[in-house]
Amino acid sequence: MNGAESLVRTLVAGGVDVCFTNPGTSEMHFVAALDKVDGMRCVLALFEGVVTGAADGYARMADKPASTLLHLGPGLANGLANLHNARRARTPVVNIVGDHATYHHKYDAPLTADIEGFARPVSNWVRTSPDAKSIAQDGAEAIAAAKTPPGRIATLILPANTAWDEADGVASVPAVAERTAVSEDAVAAAAAALRSNEAKVLMLTGAAIRGRGLELAGRIAAATGARLMCPTSTARLERGAGRVALDRLPYPIDIGLDRLKDVKQLVLAGAKAPVAFFAYPGKPSVLTRDDCEIHVLAGEADDVVGALEALADELGAPAQPAGVQDAFRPALPSGALDPGSIATTIAALMPEGAIVADEGITGGRCVPAATIGAPPHDWLSITGGSIGLGLPMATGAAVACPDRKVISLEGDGSGMYTLQALWTQAREGLDVTTVIFANRAYACLQVELTNVGATNPGRKALDMLDIGRPDLDWVALAKGMGVEAGRATTAEEFNDQFARGIASPGPYVIEAVV
Ligand SMILES: Cc1ncc(C[n+]2csc(CCOP(=O)(O)OP(=O)(O)O)c2C)c(N)n1
């Protein structure tokens, strides 16, 4: 077999059996190998930002990496922003980037670029395979690197001749490092902090905001009265009726500061100490008060669930968690369509086990509170602040979980970065209902203009924050990519449209004019 086939066989044997691709000439042997090997699902995307964002959404839900196939330096570069988001989410990803044959490099042909240079800032592991005989082993090591806690980006560069030359065979994935157990001292310090009579918060993320982690957090809250919080952006949060509810740190700095203003003891379980998303003139960067004591129970690569287990034991926590969310469904709204009524409709109709991919920006701001009592669901957010993740992330999540409904909340501005994801959803028949908050504006930035103290904006400045003239026609855009779509301008129309999306087994787009 050739190098490309040895790599594909190694990926499949190592459990990496989905590949999001956008190939070119240098990847043709890899593409040809896909047919020689059973077990690899290949999903084409029409832009690399969709490839990398889909790989992120997939791994968040599948709990294992997908691979990507990208075309030399420019293909990788097109996918960098969503690799940045994936890196911030601690998502495991195995990137395969084709390159010119090793002997062709010295001619500086047009697509020649510093691929390792492009890859390094978003990758924890980068390697260029030197020859076909090394590729299987390099591929196996890339998988191990991606799976190394807390989840990493591995980028393997595949020169064309290493793909077509004769290879040795398949390699198996080396042992992956376990998550580190936390020290007894860290547990004791966290317990002392949470026993204190001062205002206290347990800030959780990663595995701590799913399943067993949430239950333990609730038991710790029951023992201590600690407030349970999570960061603004989390890779995957399990929430809804019957689950321990967390107080999510709000994005706007003033509200975030207010939420933490009394806190004197902060215990971090997998999370970082909270800082402002941006610096604002005259406002602090750190969101906790100066005299707040911060204790790290578990870092991001530590066994945070084991740490919570030890903490619950240390505190003699009761079996019943505190803060379990009651079931609550609102009635369907009527009248004007606005972010509040849209959130109410979603809360009324979203099915159990839904996956919400949240890039709703200001239009989606009411959905989290409205849906907290809805049937249990998962919530995926943009972790690196780089918009253009939402539609690809929803696509990848739907590939990972074909039996679950994906609800994609999308700002119209953010959606335009990677709208080609809709074509992939149509081609793959993915069960995604997308709500486009069509406010014809970069509304978030209109608020930020004031927040940073830029006063008296003129017409040119305001024009940079307005995306009307012409208004985007999302129904036509979706239909042009083979996705059924409808428009809603009233709450009643949105109720009908959303019910239609939920009833559809395939992709459906709703342009909600707000
Ligand atoms: C890659 C990237 N480019 C630009 C931005 C800056 N930015 C943040 S929000 C935003 C506008 C989002 O518009 P939309 O999705 O329509 O949501 P709205 O603000 O209207 O609610 C922009 C351009 C960003 N966060 N990431």
Coordinates of C-alpha atoms and ligand atoms in Angstrom, one line a residue:
M1 CA 0.0 0.0 0.0
N2 CA 1.1 3.6 -0.5
G3 CA 1.6 6.2 2.3
A4 CA -1.8 7.7 1.9
E5 CA -3.6 4.4 2.3
S6 CA -1.4 3.5 5.3
L7 CA -2.5 6.8 6.9
V8 CA -6.2 6.3 6.2
R9 CA -6.0 2.7 7.6
T10 CA -4.1 4.0 10.7
L11 CA -6.8 6.7 11.3
V12 CA -9.7 4.3 11.0
A13 CA -7.9 1.7 13.2
G14 CA -7.3 4.5 15.7
G15 CA -11.0 5.4 15.9
V16 CA -10.8 8.5 13.7
D17 CA -13.5 7.5 11.2
V18 CA -14.8 10.9 10.0
C19 CA -12.9 13.2 7.7
F20 CA -14.1 16.7 6.8
T21 CA -12.4 17.6 3.6
N22 CA -11.6 20.2 1.0
P23 CA -8.9 18.7 -1.1
G24 CA -6.6 19.7 -3.9
T25 CA -4.1 18.2 -6.2
S26 CA -1.5 17.4 -3.5
E27 CA -4.2 15.4 -1.6
M28 CA -5.3 13.3 -4.5
H29 CA -3.7 10.1 -3.2
F30 CA -5.3 10.5 0.2
V31 CA -8.7 11.1 -1.6
A32 CA -8.1 7.9 -3.7
A33 CA -7.2 5.9 -0.6
L34 CA -10.6 6.8 1.0
D35 CA -12.2 4.4 -1.4
K36 CA -9.7 1.6 -0.7
V37 CA -10.4 1.6 3.0
D38 CA -13.8 0.8 4.6
G39 CA -15.0 2.8 7.6
M40 CA -14.0 6.4 6.9
R41 CA -17.0 8.7 6.5
C42 CA -15.9 11.6 4.2
V43 CA -17.8 14.9 4.4
L44 CA -17.0 17.6 1.8
A45 CA -17.2 21.2 2.7
L46 CA -16.9 24.1 0.3
F47 CA -14.7 26.3 2.4
E48 CA -12.0 25.3 4.9
G49 CA -13.6 27.3 7.7
V50 CA -16.5 24.9 7.4
V51 CA -14.1 21.9 7.5
T52 CA -12.4 23.0 10.7
G53 CA -15.5 24.2 12.4
A54 CA -17.4 21.0 11.6
A55 CA -14.4 19.0 13.0
D56 CA -14.8 21.0 16.2
G57 CA -18.6 20.5 16.5
Y58 CA -18.2 16.8 15.7
A59 CA -15.6 16.1 18.4
R60 CA -17.5 18.1 21.1
M61 CA -20.4 15.7 20.6
A62 CA -18.5 12.5 19.7
D63 CA -15.9 12.8 22.4
K64 CA -13.3 11.8 19.9
P65 CA -11.4 13.6 17.1
A66 CA -12.4 13.9 13.5
S67 CA -9.7 14.4 10.9
T68 CA -9.7 17.2 8.4
L69 CA -8.1 17.2 4.9
L70 CA -6.8 20.6 3.9
H71 CA -5.0 21.9 0.8
L72 CA -1.4 23.1 1.6
G73 CA -0.8 26.4 3.4
P74 CA -3.7 28.4 1.9
G75 CA -6.2 25.7 2.6
L76 CA -5.0 25.5 6.2
A77 CA -5.0 29.3 6.5
N78 CA -8.6 29.5 5.4
G79 CA -9.4 27.1 8.3
L80 CA -7.4 28.8 11.0
A81 CA -10.1 30.9 12.7
N82 CA -12.1 27.9 13.5
L83 CA -9.1 26.0 14.6
H84 CA -8.5 28.9 17.0
N85 CA -12.0 28.3 18.3
A86 CA -11.4 24.6 18.6
R87 CA -8.1 25.1 20.4
R88 CA -10.0 27.3 22.9
A89 CA -12.7 24.7 23.3
R90 CA -9.9 22.1 24.0
T91 CA -11.3 20.0 21.2
P92 CA -9.2 17.2 19.8
V93 CA -8.7 17.6 16.0
V94 CA -6.3 15.7 13.6
N95 CA -5.5 17.9 10.7
I96 CA -4.0 16.4 7.6
V97 CA -2.5 19.1 5.3
G98 CA -1.2 18.1 1.9
D99 CA 2.0 19.6 0.6
H100 CA 4.1 19.6 -2.5
A101 CA 6.4 16.6 -3.0
T102 CA 9.6 17.1 -1.0
Y103 CA 11.7 17.4 -4.1
H104 CA 9.4 20.0 -5.6
H105 CA 9.8 22.5 -2.8
K106 CA 13.0 24.1 -4.0
Y107 CA 11.2 25.4 -7.2
D108 CA 8.9 27.6 -5.1
A109 CA 5.8 26.8 -7.1
P110 CA 2.8 29.0 -6.6
L111 CA 1.2 27.1 -3.7
T112 CA 4.5 26.7 -1.7
A113 CA 4.1 28.2 1.7
D114 CA 5.3 27.8 5.3
I115 CA 2.7 25.3 6.4
E116 CA 4.3 24.6 9.7
G117 CA 4.4 28.4 10.3
F118 CA 0.7 28.7 9.6
A119 CA -0.1 25.6 11.7
R120 CA 2.0 26.3 14.9
P121 CA 0.0 29.0 16.6
V122 CA -3.2 27.0 16.5
S123 CA -1.7 23.5 17.0
N124 CA -0.2 21.8 20.0
W125 CA 1.5 19.3 17.8
V126 CA 2.9 19.8 14.3
R127 CA 4.9 17.4 12.1
T128 CA 5.8 17.1 8.5
S129 CA 6.1 13.4 7.5
P130 CA 9.5 12.9 5.9
D131 CA 8.7 9.8 3.9
A132 CA 6.0 7.2 3.1
K133 CA 7.4 4.7 5.6
S134 CA 6.9 7.3 8.5
I135 CA 3.4 8.3 7.7
A136 CA 1.5 5.6 9.6
Q137 CA 3.5 6.1 12.8
D138 CA 3.2 9.9 12.4
G139 CA -0.6 9.5 11.9
A140 CA -0.9 7.3 15.0
E141 CA 1.1 9.9 17.1
A142 CA -1.1 12.7 15.7
I143 CA -4.1 10.9 17.1
A144 CA -2.5 10.4 20.5
A145 CA -1.4 14.1 20.5
A146 CA -5.0 15.2 19.7
K147 CA -6.4 13.0 22.5
T148 CA -3.9 14.2 25.1
P149 CA -5.8 16.0 27.9
P150 CA -7.5 18.4 27.8
G151 CA -7.9 17.9 24.0
R152 CA -5.5 19.2 21.5
I153 CA -5.0 20.2 17.8
A154 CA -2.6 18.0 16.0
T155 CA -1.5 19.0 12.5
L156 CA 0.2 16.4 10.2
I157 CA 1.7 17.7 7.0
L158 CA 1.7 15.2 4.1
P159 CA 4.1 15.9 1.2
A160 CA 2.6 14.4 -2.0
N161 CA 5.4 11.9 -2.5
T162 CA 5.1 10.5 1.0
A163 CA 1.4 9.8 0.0
W164 CA 2.2 8.0 -3.2
D165 CA 5.4 6.2 -2.3
E166 CA 5.3 2.6 -0.9
A167 CA 4.6 2.4 2.8
D168 CA 5.1 -0.2 5.5
G169 CA 1.6 -0.7 6.8
V170 CA -0.6 0.4 9.7
A171 CA 0.5 1.8 13.0
S172 CA -1.4 1.6 16.3
V173 CA -2.0 4.7 18.5
P174 CA 0.5 5.0 21.4
A175 CA -0.8 5.2 24.9
V176 CA -2.4 8.5 25.7
A177 CA -1.6 10.3 28.9
E178 CA -4.3 10.1 31.5
R179 CA -5.8 13.1 33.2
T180 CA -3.7 14.1 36.2
A181 CA -5.2 13.4 39.7
V182 CA -5.3 16.5 41.8
S183 CA -3.5 16.7 45.1
E184 CA -5.1 16.2 48.5
D185 CA -3.9 19.7 49.3
A186 CA -5.9 21.2 46.5
V187 CA -9.0 19.3 47.6
A188 CA -8.4 20.4 51.3
A189 CA -7.9 24.1 50.2
A190 CA -11.0 24.1 48.1
A191 CA -13.0 22.5 50.9
A192 CA -11.8 25.1 53.4
A193 CA -12.7 27.9 50.9
L194 CA -16.2 26.5 50.3
R195 CA -16.8 26.0 54.1
S196 CA -16.1 29.7 54.7
N197 CA -18.9 32.1 55.5
E198 CA -17.8 34.5 52.8
A199 CA -19.6 34.7 49.5
K200 CA -18.2 31.8 47.4
V201 CA -18.4 30.5 43.9
L202 CA -17.4 27.1 42.4
M203 CA -16.6 27.9 38.7
L204 CA -16.8 24.8 36.5
T205 CA -16.1 23.8 32.9
G206 CA -15.0 20.9 30.8
A207 CA -16.1 17.5 32.1
A208 CA -17.3 19.3 35.2
I209 CA -20.4 20.7 33.4
R210 CA -21.6 17.3 32.1
G211 CA -23.2 14.3 33.7
R212 CA -21.5 13.1 36.8
G213 CA -19.5 16.4 37.2
L214 CA -22.7 18.4 37.4
E215 CA -24.3 16.1 39.9
L216 CA -21.2 16.3 42.1
A217 CA -21.2 20.1 41.8
G218 CA -24.8 20.1 42.9
R219 CA -24.0 18.0 45.9
I220 CA -21.1 20.3 46.8
A221 CA -23.5 23.3 46.6
A222 CA -25.9 21.4 48.9
A223 CA -23.1 20.9 51.4
T224 CA -21.7 24.4 51.3
G225 CA -24.2 26.9 49.8
A226 CA -21.6 27.8 47.1
R227 CA -22.9 29.4 44.0
L228 CA -22.2 27.2 40.9
M229 CA -21.1 29.1 37.8
C230 CA -19.6 28.4 34.4
P231 CA -17.7 30.7 32.0
T232 CA -19.5 32.7 29.3
S233 CA -18.3 30.3 26.6
T234 CA -18.1 26.6 27.1
A235 CA -17.4 23.8 24.7
R236 CA -20.4 21.7 25.8
L237 CA -22.7 22.3 28.6
E238 CA -25.4 19.8 29.7
R239 CA -28.5 21.7 30.9
G240 CA -32.3 21.6 31.1
A241 CA -34.9 20.1 33.3
G242 CA -33.6 17.6 35.9
R243 CA -30.0 18.8 35.6
V244 CA -28.1 20.9 38.1
A245 CA -28.3 24.5 36.7
L246 CA -25.3 26.7 36.5
D247 CA -25.2 30.5 36.6
R248 CA -23.3 31.4 33.3
L249 CA -21.0 34.4 33.6
P250 CA -22.6 37.1 31.4
Y251 CA -20.6 38.5 28.5
P252 CA -21.2 42.3 29.1
I253 CA -18.5 43.5 31.4
D254 CA -20.7 45.5 33.8
I255 CA -23.1 42.7 34.4
G256 CA -20.2 40.2 34.8
L257 CA -18.5 42.5 37.4
D258 CA -21.8 42.9 39.2
R259 CA -22.3 39.1 39.3
L260 CA -19.0 38.6 41.0
K261 CA -18.8 41.8 43.1
D262 CA -19.4 40.1 46.5
V263 CA -17.3 36.9 45.9
K264 CA -14.5 36.5 48.3
Q265 CA -13.7 32.8 47.7
L266 CA -13.5 31.4 44.1
V267 CA -12.7 27.7 43.5
L268 CA -11.8 26.8 39.9
A269 CA -12.8 23.3 38.6
G270 CA -11.3 23.1 35.2
A271 CA -12.0 26.8 34.5
K272 CA -9.7 29.8 34.4
A273 CA -10.1 32.8 36.7
P274 CA -12.7 35.1 35.0
V275 CA -11.4 38.1 32.9
A276 CA -13.2 40.6 30.7
F277 CA -13.5 39.6 27.0
F278 CA -12.0 42.9 26.1
A279 CA -10.4 45.8 27.9
Y280 CA -12.6 48.9 28.2
P281 CA -11.3 52.3 29.2
G282 CA -11.6 52.8 32.9
K283 CA -12.7 49.3 33.6
P284 CA -10.8 46.4 35.2
S285 CA -9.6 43.4 33.2
V286 CA -10.0 41.0 36.0
L287 CA -13.7 40.4 37.0
T288 CA -13.2 39.4 40.6
R289 CA -12.5 41.9 43.4
D290 CA -8.9 42.4 44.5
D291 CA -9.3 40.6 47.8
C292 CA -11.0 37.5 46.3
E293 CA -9.1 34.4 47.1
I294 CA -8.7 32.1 44.1
H295 CA -8.1 28.4 44.6
V296 CA -7.4 26.0 41.7
L297 CA -9.1 22.7 42.5
A298 CA -8.4 21.3 39.1
G299 CA -6.6 22.6 36.0
E300 CA -7.9 21.9 32.5
A301 CA -5.8 18.8 32.0
D302 CA -6.6 17.4 35.5
D303 CA -9.2 14.8 36.4
V304 CA -11.8 17.4 37.3
V305 CA -14.5 14.8 37.9
G306 CA -12.3 12.9 40.3
A307 CA -11.4 16.1 42.0
L308 CA -15.1 16.9 42.5
E309 CA -15.6 13.4 43.8
A310 CA -12.8 13.9 46.4
L311 CA -14.2 17.3 47.3
A312 CA -17.7 16.0 47.8
D313 CA -16.3 13.2 50.1
E314 CA -14.2 15.7 52.0
L315 CA -17.2 17.9 52.6
G316 CA -19.5 14.9 53.5
A317 CA -21.8 16.2 50.8
P318 CA -25.4 14.9 50.9
A319 CA -26.6 12.5 48.1
Q320 CA -29.1 15.0 46.8
P321 CA -27.7 17.8 44.7
A322 CA -28.9 21.3 45.2
G323 CA -30.1 23.5 42.3
V324 CA -31.7 20.8 40.2
Q325 CA -33.7 22.6 37.5
D326 CA -37.5 22.2 37.5
A327 CA -39.2 21.4 34.1
F328 CA -40.8 24.4 32.6
R329 CA -42.3 25.0 29.1
P330 CA -43.8 28.4 28.2
A331 CA -46.9 28.8 26.0
L332 CA -46.4 29.7 22.4
P333 CA -46.2 33.5 22.0
S334 CA -48.2 35.8 19.6
G335 CA -47.7 39.2 18.2
A336 CA -44.5 41.0 17.4
L337 CA -41.4 38.9 16.5
D338 CA -38.4 39.9 18.7
P339 CA -35.6 38.0 20.5
G340 CA -37.8 37.4 23.5
S341 CA -40.7 35.8 21.5
I342 CA -38.2 33.7 19.4
A343 CA -36.7 32.4 22.6
T344 CA -40.2 31.6 24.0
T345 CA -41.1 29.6 20.8
I346 CA -37.8 27.7 21.0
A347 CA -38.3 26.9 24.7
A348 CA -41.9 25.7 24.0
L349 CA -41.0 23.4 21.1
M350 CA -37.4 22.1 21.4
P351 CA -37.2 18.4 21.7
E352 CA -35.5 16.3 24.3
G353 CA -31.8 15.7 23.5
A354 CA -31.5 18.7 21.3
I355 CA -28.1 20.1 20.6
V356 CA -28.0 23.9 20.5
A357 CA -25.1 25.4 18.5
D358 CA -25.2 29.0 19.7
E359 CA -23.9 31.8 17.6
G360 CA -27.0 33.9 18.0
I361 CA -25.0 36.9 19.3
T362 CA -27.5 39.6 20.4
G363 CA -30.5 38.1 18.7
G364 CA -30.0 34.9 20.7
R365 CA -29.5 36.5 24.0
C366 CA -32.9 35.5 25.5
V367 CA -32.7 31.8 24.5
P368 CA -30.5 30.5 27.4
A369 CA -32.8 31.8 30.1
A370 CA -36.0 30.8 28.3
T371 CA -34.8 27.2 27.7
I372 CA -33.4 26.4 31.1
G373 CA -36.5 24.4 32.0
A374 CA -36.8 22.7 28.6
P375 CA -36.1 19.0 28.3
P376 CA -32.4 18.0 28.8
H377 CA -30.2 19.3 26.0
D378 CA -26.5 20.2 25.2
W379 CA -25.3 23.7 24.6
L380 CA -22.3 24.5 22.4
S381 CA -20.9 28.0 22.3
I382 CA -18.1 29.9 20.5
T383 CA -15.2 29.5 22.7
G384 CA -12.6 31.6 21.0
G385 CA -14.7 34.7 20.1
S386 CA -14.2 34.2 16.4
I387 CA -17.5 34.3 14.6
G388 CA -18.2 32.0 11.7
L389 CA -18.2 28.9 13.8
G390 CA -22.0 28.4 14.3
L391 CA -23.1 26.9 11.1
P392 CA -20.1 24.6 10.7
M393 CA -20.2 23.5 14.4
A394 CA -23.9 22.6 14.0
T395 CA -23.0 20.6 10.9
G396 CA -20.3 18.6 12.7
A397 CA -22.5 18.0 15.7
A398 CA -25.2 16.6 13.4
V399 CA -22.7 14.3 11.8
A400 CA -21.7 13.1 15.3
C401 CA -25.3 12.6 16.5
P402 CA -27.6 11.6 13.7
D403 CA -30.4 10.7 16.1
R404 CA -30.6 14.1 17.8
K405 CA -32.1 17.4 16.6
V406 CA -29.5 20.2 16.2
I407 CA -30.8 23.8 16.7
S408 CA -28.4 26.3 15.2
L409 CA -28.9 29.9 16.5
E410 CA -27.2 32.2 14.1
G411 CA -26.7 36.0 13.8
D412 CA -27.1 37.1 10.1
G413 CA -23.6 38.7 10.2
S414 CA -21.9 35.7 11.7
G415 CA -23.7 33.3 9.4
M416 CA -22.3 35.0 6.3
Y417 CA -18.7 34.0 7.2
T418 CA -19.3 30.3 6.6
L419 CA -22.8 29.9 5.0
Q420 CA -21.5 27.2 2.7
A421 CA -22.1 24.9 5.7
L422 CA -25.7 24.8 4.6
W423 CA -24.7 23.0 1.4
T424 CA -22.9 20.3 3.4
Q425 CA -26.0 20.0 5.6
A426 CA -28.2 19.5 2.4
R427 CA -25.8 17.0 0.8
E428 CA -25.4 14.9 4.0
G429 CA -29.2 15.2 4.9
L430 CA -28.3 16.5 8.4
D431 CA -31.0 17.2 10.9
V432 CA -30.3 20.9 11.7
T433 CA -32.9 23.6 12.2
T434 CA -31.2 27.0 11.8
V435 CA -32.7 30.2 13.1
I436 CA -31.1 33.3 11.5
F437 CA -31.6 36.4 13.6
A438 CA -32.0 38.7 10.7
N439 CA -31.5 42.1 12.3
R440 CA -29.6 43.4 9.2
A441 CA -26.9 44.7 11.6
Y442 CA -23.7 44.0 13.5
A443 CA -25.8 44.9 16.5
C444 CA -23.2 43.7 19.0
L445 CA -20.7 46.1 17.7
Q446 CA -23.2 49.0 17.8
V447 CA -23.2 48.4 21.6
E448 CA -19.5 48.0 21.8
L449 CA -18.9 51.3 20.0
T450 CA -20.4 53.1 23.0
N451 CA -18.8 50.7 25.5
V452 CA -15.2 51.5 24.3
G453 CA -16.0 55.2 24.6
A454 CA -16.0 56.0 20.8
T455 CA -18.4 58.9 20.9
N456 CA -20.4 60.7 18.1
P457 CA -19.9 58.1 15.4
G458 CA -20.4 59.5 11.9
R459 CA -22.2 58.0 8.9
K460 CA -19.1 56.1 7.8
A461 CA -18.6 54.5 11.2
L462 CA -22.2 53.6 11.5
D463 CA -22.2 52.1 8.0
M464 CA -19.5 49.6 9.1
L465 CA -21.9 48.2 11.7
D466 CA -25.0 47.9 9.4
I467 CA -25.3 45.0 7.0
G468 CA -28.5 46.1 5.3
R469 CA -28.6 47.8 1.8
P470 CA -29.0 45.2 0.3
D471 CA -30.8 43.1 2.9
L472 CA -29.6 39.5 2.8
D473 CA -32.2 37.1 1.5
W474 CA -31.6 34.0 3.7
V475 CA -34.5 32.1 2.2
A476 CA -32.9 32.4 -1.3
L477 CA -29.4 31.7 0.0
A478 CA -30.5 28.5 1.8
K479 CA -32.6 27.3 -1.2
G480 CA -29.7 28.0 -3.5
M481 CA -27.7 25.5 -1.5
G482 CA -30.5 22.9 -1.5
V483 CA -31.9 23.7 2.0
E484 CA -35.6 24.2 2.6
A485 CA -36.3 27.6 4.2
G486 CA -39.0 30.1 5.2
R487 CA -39.3 33.6 6.6
A488 CA -41.0 34.8 9.8
T489 CA -42.0 38.3 10.5
T490 CA -44.5 37.7 13.4
A491 CA -44.4 35.4 16.4
E492 CA -47.2 33.3 14.9
E493 CA -45.2 32.8 11.7
F494 CA -42.1 31.9 13.7
N495 CA -44.1 29.4 15.7
D496 CA -45.2 27.7 12.4
Q497 CA -41.7 27.9 10.9
F498 CA -40.0 26.5 13.9
A499 CA -42.5 23.7 14.3
R500 CA -41.9 22.9 10.6
G501 CA -38.1 22.8 11.2
I502 CA -38.4 20.5 14.2
A503 CA -40.7 18.2 12.2
S504 CA -38.3 18.0 9.3
P505 CA -35.7 15.2 9.4
G506 CA -33.3 17.3 7.3
P507 CA -31.9 20.8 7.3
Y508 CA -34.3 23.7 7.5
V509 CA -33.5 27.5 7.7
I510 CA -35.7 30.1 9.2
E511 CA -35.0 33.8 8.5
A512 CA -36.4 35.5 11.6
V513 CA -36.8 39.2 10.8
V514 CA -36.2 41.0 14.0
Ligands
LIG1 C1 -13.5 36.5 13.0 C2 -14.2 37.7 13.6 N1 -14.4 38.8 12.9 C3 -15.0 39.9 13.5 C4 -15.5 39.8 14.7 C5 -16.1 41.0 15.4 N2 -17.5 40.8 15.6 C6 -18.0 40.5 16.8 S1 -19.7 40.4 16.7 C7 -19.7 40.9 15.1 C8 -21.0 41.1 14.4 C9 -22.0 39.9 14.5 O1 -23.1 40.2 13.8 P1 -24.4 39.3 13.8 O2 -24.0 37.9 13.7 O3 -25.3 39.8 12.8 O4 -24.9 39.5 15.3 P2 -25.5 40.8 16.0 O5 -24.3 41.5 16.5 O6 -26.2 41.6 15.0 O7 -26.4 40.3 17.1 C10 -18.5 41.1 14.6 C11 -18.2 41.5 13.2 C12 -15.3 38.6 15.4 N3 -15.7 38.4 16.7 N4 -14.7 37.5 14.8

